[in-house]
Tab-separated table of N, CA and C and ligand atoms in Angstrom:
chain	number	residue	atom	x	y	z
G	1	MET	N	-80.992	-164.286	114.872
G	1	MET	CA	-82.085	-163.582	114.169
G	1	MET	C	-82.777	-162.585	115.087
G	2	GLU	N	-83.018	-163.054	116.312
G	2	GLU	CA	-83.668	-162.166	117.278
G	2	GLU	C	-82.760	-160.970	117.623
G	3	LEU	N	-81.464	-161.253	117.716
G	3	LEU	CA	-80.490	-160.204	118.033
G	3	LEU	C	-80.490	-159.120	116.949
G	4	VAL	N	-80.520	-159.552	115.714
G	4	VAL	CA	-80.536	-158.611	114.585
G	4	VAL	C	-81.780	-157.731	114.647
G	5	ASN	N	-82.924	-158.378	114.951
G	5	ASN	CA	-84.177	-157.619	115.047
G	5	ASN	C	-84.104	-156.548	116.132
G	6	THR	N	-83.531	-156.921	117.275
G	6	THR	CA	-83.419	-155.976	118.383
G	6	THR	C	-82.554	-154.775	117.980
G	7	LYS	N	-81.441	-155.072	117.351
G	7	LYS	CA	-80.542	-154.007	116.910
G	7	LYS	C	-81.244	-153.050	115.952
G	8	PHE	N	-81.979	-153.642	115.035
G	8	PHE	CA	-82.674	-152.823	114.043
G	8	PHE	C	-83.714	-151.934	114.721
G	9	ALA	N	-84.390	-152.534	115.741
G	9	ALA	CA	-85.444	-151.787	116.428
G	9	ALA	C	-84.885	-150.582	117.183
G	10	THR	N	-83.676	-150.718	117.758
G	10	THR	CA	-83.142	-149.607	118.541
G	10	THR	C	-82.403	-148.585	117.684
G	11	SER	N	-81.840	-149.040	116.571
G	11	SER	CA	-80.999	-148.113	115.827
G	11	SER	C	-81.793	-147.010	115.136
G	12	THR	N	-83.017	-147.284	114.750
G	12	THR	CA	-83.793	-146.267	114.042
G	12	THR	C	-84.132	-145.058	114.930
G	13	PRO	N	-84.682	-145.295	116.133
G	13	PRO	CA	-84.934	-144.133	116.999
G	13	PRO	C	-83.652	-143.370	117.341
G	14	VAL	N	-82.552	-144.103	117.578
G	14	VAL	CA	-81.288	-143.447	117.912
G	14	VAL	C	-80.861	-142.531	116.777
G	15	ARG	N	-81.039	-143.033	115.552
G	15	ARG	CA	-80.645	-142.200	114.413
G	15	ARG	C	-81.518	-140.963	114.276
G	16	SER	N	-82.806	-141.102	114.527
G	16	SER	CA	-83.658	-139.912	114.389
G	16	SER	C	-83.386	-138.908	115.510
G	17	VAL	N	-83.033	-139.414	116.704
G	17	VAL	CA	-82.672	-138.494	117.790
G	17	VAL	C	-81.405	-137.734	117.414
G	18	LEU	N	-80.421	-138.447	116.871
G	18	LEU	CA	-79.183	-137.790	116.444
G	18	LEU	C	-79.463	-136.735	115.377
G	19	ALA	N	-80.319	-137.084	114.428
G	19	ALA	CA	-80.658	-136.139	113.363
G	19	ALA	C	-81.330	-134.896	113.941
G	20	MET	N	-82.204	-135.109	114.930
G	20	MET	CA	-82.883	-133.978	115.563
G	20	MET	C	-81.892	-133.087	116.298
G	21	LEU	N	-80.945	-133.726	116.999
G	21	LEU	CA	-79.933	-132.951	117.724
G	21	LEU	C	-79.114	-132.109	116.749
G	22	LEU	N	-78.708	-132.715	115.631
G	22	LEU	CA	-77.931	-131.989	114.627
G	22	LEU	C	-78.715	-130.780	114.118
G	23	LEU	N	-79.993	-131.009	113.870
G	23	LEU	CA	-80.863	-129.939	113.379
G	23	LEU	C	-80.941	-128.815	114.410
G	24	MET	N	-81.104	-129.192	115.693
G	24	MET	CA	-81.188	-128.186	116.747
G	24	MET	C	-79.899	-127.388	116.832
G	25	PHE	N	-78.764	-128.067	116.730
G	25	PHE	CA	-77.480	-127.355	116.762
G	25	PHE	C	-77.379	-126.379	115.602
G	26	ALA	N	-77.823	-126.813	114.432
G	26	ALA	CA	-77.751	-125.952	113.252
G	26	ALA	C	-78.596	-124.703	113.457
G	27	VAL	N	-79.806	-124.872	113.978
G	27	VAL	CA	-80.709	-123.732	114.190
G	27	VAL	C	-80.111	-122.780	115.222
G	28	VAL	N	-79.641	-123.340	116.342
G	28	VAL	CA	-79.032	-122.510	117.388
G	28	VAL	C	-77.819	-121.784	116.838
G	29	GLY	N	-77.020	-122.488	116.040
G	29	GLY	CA	-75.810	-121.884	115.478
G	29	GLY	C	-76.106	-120.667	114.639
G	30	PHE	N	-77.220	-120.653	113.952
G	30	PHE	CA	-77.547	-119.500	113.119
G	30	PHE	C	-78.066	-118.327	113.941
G	31	ALA	N	-78.819	-118.632	114.973
G	31	ALA	CA	-79.509	-117.566	115.701
G	31	ALA	C	-78.643	-116.931	116.770
G	32	ASP	N	-77.544	-117.590	117.125
G	32	ASP	CA	-76.894	-117.271	118.384
G	32	ASP	C	-75.654	-116.400	118.222
G	33	VAL	N	-75.806	-115.102	118.127
G	33	VAL	CA	-74.667	-114.193	118.257
G	33	VAL	C	-75.041	-113.234	119.371
G	34	LYS	N	-74.514	-113.478	120.537
G	34	LYS	CA	-74.904	-112.672	121.697
G	34	LYS	C	-73.765	-111.775	122.145
G	35	LEU	N	-74.099	-110.540	122.442
G	35	LEU	CA	-73.128	-109.624	123.023
G	35	LEU	C	-72.968	-109.956	124.500
G	36	LEU	N	-71.737	-110.283	124.911
G	36	LEU	CA	-71.503	-110.657	126.308
G	36	LEU	C	-70.985	-109.486	127.126
G	37	ASP	N	-70.167	-108.648	126.487
G	37	ASP	CA	-69.534	-107.563	127.239
G	37	ASP	C	-69.088	-106.502	126.241
G	38	SER	N	-68.736	-105.351	126.751
G	38	SER	CA	-68.299	-104.283	125.854
G	38	SER	C	-67.422	-103.289	126.601
G	39	PHE	N	-66.635	-102.539	125.832
G	39	PHE	CA	-65.959	-101.359	126.362
G	39	PHE	C	-66.307	-100.190	125.459
G	40	PRO	N	-66.891	-99.124	125.959
G	40	PRO	CA	-67.395	-98.983	127.337
G	40	PRO	C	-68.582	-99.924	127.591
G	41	LYS	N	-68.796	-100.231	128.860
G	41	LYS	CA	-69.923	-101.092	129.208
G	41	LYS	C	-71.237	-100.352	129.015
G	42	SER	N	-72.278	-101.131	128.751
G	42	SER	CA	-73.618	-100.584	128.602
G	42	SER	C	-74.011	-99.796	129.855
G	43	ASP	N	-74.512	-98.582	129.637
G	43	ASP	CA	-74.998	-97.708	130.720
G	43	ASP	C	-73.906	-97.298	131.706
G	44	SER	N	-72.646	-97.339	131.272
G	44	SER	CA	-71.572	-96.943	132.169
G	44	SER	C	-71.284	-95.451	132.039
G	45	LYS	N	-70.557	-94.916	133.012
G	45	LYS	CA	-70.103	-93.525	132.987
G	45	LYS	C	-68.591	-93.522	132.946
G	46	LEU	N	-68.029	-92.785	131.993
G	46	LEU	CA	-66.572	-92.709	131.888
G	46	LEU	C	-66.113	-91.287	132.173
G	47	GLY	N	-64.918	-91.170	132.728
G	47	GLY	CA	-64.383	-89.855	133.046
G	47	GLY	C	-63.370	-89.379	132.035
G	48	GLU	N	-63.267	-90.083	130.911
G	48	GLU	CA	-62.285	-89.668	129.909
G	48	GLU	C	-62.778	-90.017	128.508
G	49	MET	N	-62.085	-89.447	127.522
G	49	MET	CA	-62.466	-89.700	126.129
G	49	MET	C	-62.232	-91.165	125.762
G	50	VAL	N	-62.972	-91.591	124.785
G	50	VAL	CA	-62.864	-92.970	124.313
G	50	VAL	C	-62.129	-92.964	122.976
G	51	THR	N	-61.086	-93.759	122.857
G	51	THR	CA	-60.348	-93.825	121.589
G	51	THR	C	-60.591	-95.141	120.858
G	52	ASP	N	-61.133	-96.130	121.561
G	52	ASP	CA	-61.483	-97.380	120.887
G	52	ASP	C	-62.716	-97.982	121.535
G	53	LEU	N	-63.406	-98.793	120.763
G	53	LEU	CA	-64.587	-99.508	121.249
G	53	LEU	C	-64.318	-100.997	121.092
G	54	ARG	N	-64.787	-101.784	122.052
G	54	ARG	CA	-64.664	-103.243	121.919
G	54	ARG	C	-65.963	-103.921	122.325
G	55	LEU	N	-66.302	-104.943	121.557
G	55	LEU	CA	-67.485	-105.753	121.851
G	55	LEU	C	-67.052	-107.208	121.934
G	56	TRP	N	-67.542	-107.911	122.946
G	56	TRP	CA	-67.239	-109.341	123.083
G	56	TRP	C	-68.508	-110.157	122.889
G	57	PHE	N	-68.380	-111.223	122.122
G	57	PHE	CA	-69.539	-112.058	121.784
G	57	PHE	C	-69.341	-113.485	122.266
G	58	ASP	N	-70.422	-114.277	122.158
G	58	ASP	CA	-70.332	-115.689	122.551
G	58	ASP	C	-69.761	-116.551	121.434
G	59	VAL	N	-69.642	-115.990	120.239
G	59	VAL	CA	-69.044	-116.710	119.115
G	59	VAL	C	-68.064	-115.770	118.408
G	60	GLU	N	-67.284	-116.332	117.507
G	60	GLU	CA	-66.286	-115.525	116.811
G	60	GLU	C	-66.958	-114.651	115.749
G	61	PRO	N	-66.899	-113.325	115.901
G	61	PRO	CA	-67.515	-112.457	114.900
G	61	PRO	C	-66.610	-112.292	113.683
G	62	ASP	N	-67.234	-112.024	112.554
G	62	ASP	CA	-66.492	-111.786	111.321
G	62	ASP	C	-66.437	-110.268	111.080
G	63	PRO	N	-65.268	-109.650	111.255
G	63	PRO	CA	-65.172	-108.190	111.095
G	63	PRO	C	-65.673	-107.717	109.728
G	64	ALA	N	-65.469	-108.544	108.694
G	64	ALA	CA	-65.887	-108.141	107.347
G	64	ALA	C	-67.410	-108.028	107.235
G	65	GLY	N	-68.142	-108.771	108.064
G	65	GLY	CA	-69.599	-108.721	108.011
G	65	GLY	C	-70.196	-107.990	109.194
G	66	SER	N	-69.371	-107.200	109.867
G	66	SER	CA	-69.822	-106.533	111.080
G	66	SER	C	-69.575	-105.032	110.988
G	67	LYS	N	-70.183	-104.293	111.893
G	67	LYS	CA	-70.115	-102.846	111.827
G	67	LYS	C	-70.369	-102.267	113.216
G	68	ILE	N	-69.632	-101.220	113.558
G	68	ILE	CA	-69.908	-100.501	114.809
G	68	ILE	C	-70.058	-99.028	114.480
G	69	GLU	N	-71.104	-98.410	115.010
G	69	GLU	CA	-71.286	-96.969	114.849
G	69	GLU	C	-71.386	-96.327	116.219
G	70	LEU	N	-70.837	-95.132	116.313
G	70	LEU	CA	-70.933	-94.368	117.548
G	70	LEU	C	-71.724	-93.099	117.253
G	71	LEU	N	-72.797	-92.896	118.011
G	71	LEU	CA	-73.649	-91.726	117.800
G	71	LEU	C	-73.624	-90.836	119.030
G	72	LYS	N	-73.506	-89.534	118.786
G	72	LYS	CA	-73.656	-88.557	119.871
G	72	LYS	C	-74.703	-87.556	119.406
G	73	ASP	N	-75.775	-87.466	120.181
G	73	ASP	CA	-76.930	-86.690	119.748
G	73	ASP	C	-77.325	-87.177	118.352
G	74	ASP	N	-77.284	-86.305	117.357
G	74	ASP	CA	-77.666	-86.791	116.027
G	74	ASP	C	-76.470	-86.963	115.103
G	75	SER	N	-75.269	-86.795	115.645
G	75	SER	CA	-74.101	-86.914	114.762
G	75	SER	C	-73.416	-88.263	114.927
G	76	ARG	N	-72.824	-88.690	113.840
G	76	ARG	CA	-72.182	-89.995	113.800
G	76	ARG	C	-70.668	-89.819	113.869
G	77	ILE	N	-70.037	-90.505	114.803
G	77	ILE	CA	-68.579	-90.461	114.937
G	77	ILE	C	-68.022	-91.735	114.310
G	78	PRO	N	-67.144	-91.580	113.321
G	78	PRO	CA	-66.646	-92.781	112.627
G	78	PRO	C	-65.880	-93.729	113.557
G	79	VAL	N	-66.157	-95.012	113.421
G	79	VAL	CA	-65.392	-96.058	114.107
G	79	VAL	C	-64.712	-96.863	113.014
G	80	LEU	N	-63.388	-96.782	112.982
G	80	LEU	CA	-62.635	-97.287	111.830
G	80	LEU	C	-61.828	-98.538	112.152
G	81	ALA	N	-61.371	-99.166	111.082
G	81	ALA	CA	-60.440	-100.303	111.158
G	81	ALA	C	-60.955	-101.426	112.055
G	82	LEU	N	-62.196	-101.813	111.804
G	82	LEU	CA	-62.803	-102.887	112.595
G	82	LEU	C	-61.994	-104.177	112.444
G	83	HIS	N	-61.650	-104.760	113.584
G	83	HIS	CA	-60.868	-105.998	113.561
G	83	HIS	C	-61.163	-106.797	114.824
G	84	SER	N	-60.587	-107.979	114.909
G	84	SER	CA	-60.736	-108.799	116.108
G	84	SER	C	-59.386	-108.954	116.782
G	85	MET	N	-59.396	-108.983	118.107
G	85	MET	CA	-58.165	-109.225	118.858
G	85	MET	C	-58.054	-110.708	119.226
G	86	GLY	N	-58.894	-111.531	118.614
G	86	GLY	CA	-58.817	-112.976	118.822
G	86	GLY	C	-59.489	-113.467	120.080
G	87	GLU	N	-60.383	-112.647	120.665
G	87	GLU	CA	-61.099	-113.051	121.882
G	87	GLU	C	-62.610	-113.044	121.634
G	88	ASN	N	-63.040	-113.529	120.477
G	88	ASN	CA	-64.456	-113.423	120.085
G	88	ASN	C	-64.923	-111.971	120.166
G	89	ASP	N	-64.056	-111.069	119.763
G	89	ASP	CA	-64.349	-109.656	119.937
G	89	ASP	C	-64.263	-108.886	118.625
G	90	LEU	N	-64.840	-107.717	118.656
G	90	LEU	CA	-64.650	-106.729	117.600
G	90	LEU	C	-64.062	-105.487	118.253
G	91	MET	N	-63.095	-104.876	117.553
G	91	MET	CA	-62.501	-103.652	118.071
G	91	MET	C	-62.426	-102.646	116.938
G	92	GLY	N	-62.727	-101.394	117.254
G	92	GLY	CA	-62.637	-100.333	116.266
G	92	GLY	C	-62.130	-99.074	116.920
G	93	PHE	N	-61.547	-98.190	116.113
G	93	PHE	CA	-60.939	-96.971	116.639
G	93	PHE	C	-61.834	-95.765	116.403
G	94	VAL	N	-61.972	-94.972	117.441
G	94	VAL	CA	-62.771	-93.748	117.373
G	94	VAL	C	-61.841	-92.615	116.950
G	95	GLN	N	-62.108	-92.048	115.770
G	95	GLN	CA	-61.146	-91.132	115.185
G	95	GLN	C	-61.431	-89.666	115.463
G	96	GLN	N	-62.398	-89.388	116.351
G	96	GLN	CA	-62.686	-88.000	116.718
G	96	GLN	C	-62.701	-87.872	118.229
G	97	PRO	N	-62.481	-86.664	118.736
G	97	PRO	CA	-62.603	-86.473	120.185
G	97	PRO	C	-64.015	-86.819	120.648
G	98	THR	N	-64.138	-87.321	121.868
G	98	THR	CA	-65.452	-87.641	122.425
G	98	THR	C	-65.667	-86.813	123.689
G	99	PRO	N	-66.157	-85.580	123.516
G	99	PRO	CA	-66.394	-84.709	124.675
G	99	PRO	C	-67.518	-85.260	125.541
G	100	PRO	N	-67.672	-84.729	126.765
G	100	PRO	CA	-68.719	-85.220	127.654
G	100	PRO	C	-70.084	-85.217	126.975
G	101	GLY	N	-70.873	-86.213	127.285
G	101	GLY	CA	-72.212	-86.316	126.708
G	101	GLY	C	-72.691	-87.751	126.723
G	102	ARG	N	-73.867	-87.929	126.135
G	102	ARG	CA	-74.442	-89.274	126.062
G	102	ARG	C	-74.143	-89.858	124.684
G	103	TYR	N	-73.663	-91.078	124.673
G	103	TYR	CA	-73.288	-91.742	123.418
G	103	TYR	C	-74.093	-93.022	123.244
G	104	ARG	N	-74.286	-93.374	122.000
G	104	ARG	CA	-74.955	-94.641	121.692
G	104	ARG	C	-74.076	-95.458	120.745
G	105	VAL	N	-73.856	-96.694	121.095
G	105	VAL	CA	-73.137	-97.624	120.218
G	105	VAL	C	-74.175	-98.484	119.501
G	106	VAL	N	-74.149	-98.428	118.178
G	106	VAL	CA	-75.035	-99.268	117.376
G	106	VAL	C	-74.160	-100.267	116.632
G	107	TRP	N	-74.426	-101.539	116.839
G	107	TRP	CA	-73.551	-102.552	116.229
G	107	TRP	C	-74.353	-103.579	115.445
G	108	GLN	N	-73.694	-104.121	114.454
G	108	GLN	CA	-74.226	-105.309	113.798
G	108	GLN	C	-73.081	-106.286	113.647
G	109	ALA	N	-73.381	-107.554	113.832
G	109	ALA	CA	-72.325	-108.560	113.800
G	109	ALA	C	-72.793	-109.818	113.088
G	110	THR	N	-71.859	-110.421	112.394
G	110	THR	CA	-72.067	-111.713	111.763
G	110	THR	C	-71.040	-112.673	112.337
G	111	ALA	N	-71.481	-113.865	112.709
G	111	ALA	CA	-70.541	-114.864	113.206
G	111	ALA	C	-69.800	-115.483	112.029
G	112	VAL	N	-68.556	-115.859	112.257
G	112	VAL	CA	-67.786	-116.541	111.228
G	112	VAL	C	-68.531	-117.799	110.789
G	113	GLY	N	-68.680	-117.977	109.506
G	113	GLY	CA	-69.315	-119.182	108.968
G	113	GLY	C	-70.826	-119.113	108.876
G	114	THR	N	-71.434	-117.975	109.194
G	114	THR	CA	-72.884	-117.841	109.050
G	114	THR	C	-73.198	-116.572	108.264
G	115	ASP	N	-74.442	-116.480	107.809
G	115	ASP	CA	-74.880	-115.288	107.093
G	115	ASP	C	-75.805	-114.424	107.944
G	116	THR	N	-76.145	-114.914	109.116
G	116	THR	CA	-77.093	-114.203	109.954
G	116	THR	C	-76.465	-112.935	110.528
G	117	VAL	N	-77.172	-111.825	110.386
G	117	VAL	CA	-76.687	-110.559	110.939
G	117	VAL	C	-77.514	-110.238	112.180
G	118	VAL	N	-76.831	-109.964	113.275
G	118	VAL	CA	-77.502	-109.634	114.530
G	118	VAL	C	-77.215	-108.173	114.860
G	119	TYR	N	-78.237	-107.466	115.328
G	119	TYR	CA	-78.104	-106.041	115.623
G	119	TYR	C	-78.281	-105.788	117.111
G	120	GLY	N	-77.687	-104.702	117.564
G	120	GLY	CA	-77.905	-104.299	118.951
G	120	GLY	C	-77.424	-102.887	119.169
G	121	GLU	N	-77.776	-102.332	120.296
G	121	GLU	CA	-77.288	-100.998	120.637
G	121	GLU	C	-77.291	-100.830	122.140
G	122	PHE	N	-76.424	-99.940	122.604
G	122	PHE	CA	-76.403	-99.607	124.031
G	122	PHE	C	-75.835	-98.205	124.177
G	123	ASP	N	-76.069	-97.633	125.340
G	123	ASP	CA	-75.634	-96.259	125.602
G	123	ASP	C	-74.536	-96.227	126.652
G	124	PHE	N	-73.739	-95.192	126.612
G	124	PHE	CA	-72.850	-94.887	127.735
G	124	PHE	C	-72.703	-93.371	127.818
G	125	ILE	N	-72.155	-92.930	128.934
G	125	ILE	CA	-72.039	-91.489	129.184
G	125	ILE	C	-70.582	-91.145	129.463
G	126	ILE	N	-70.143	-90.049	128.865
G	126	ILE	CA	-68.824	-89.520	129.230
G	126	ILE	C	-69.066	-88.242	130.032
G	127	VAL	N	-68.539	-88.268	131.246
G	127	VAL	CA	-68.668	-87.088	132.106
G	127	VAL	C	-67.386	-86.276	131.983
G	128	ASN	N	-67.416	-85.086	132.547
G	128	ASN	CA	-66.289	-84.148	132.510
G	128	ASN	C	-64.911	-84.768	132.223
G	129	SER	N	-64.385	-84.499	131.038
G	129	SER	CA	-63.113	-85.106	130.628
G	129	SER	C	-61.910	-84.498	131.331
G	130	GLY	N	-62.078	-83.352	131.951
G	130	GLY	CA	-60.942	-82.682	132.583
G	130	GLY	C	-60.101	-81.965	131.557
G	131	PRO	N	-59.144	-81.183	132.043
G	131	PRO	CA	-58.322	-80.403	131.107
G	131	PRO	C	-57.384	-81.289	130.301
G	132	LYS	N	-57.134	-80.897	129.076
G	132	LYS	CA	-56.193	-81.659	128.260
G	132	LYS	C	-54.767	-81.360	128.680
G	133	PRO	N	-53.895	-82.326	128.653
G	133	PRO	CA	-52.498	-82.106	129.042
G	133	PRO	C	-51.778	-81.168	128.074
Q	201	LIG	CU1	-57.299	-104.170	118.535
């Protein structure tokens, strides 16, 4: 009888701790889509044109719920055929020449299995591309 009482006394707190942990995981899971790396890298300088953009995240992004835009000054350069290469990444193709200048990547991403949309942006610079072959 005493043994049963002891078990009952310990199992309730254990269950509420487990429930709290599950809740915390759920909350973190919704909020957590972090950009870990990119090509081009944030604030980097490149010596050549960019034909594709890649973003790496801490979770698997859903290309269908994600978007990448490339801006130069006030004009928008289309980034097409957004897909993943299977490395928690998004990749898209830049379909116009990217002459020297300052560029801004504006992205939005949704993790697979969530509805939360996370936004971000970063800049990079393309310096003298050199003569075309
Ligand atoms: Cu690819």
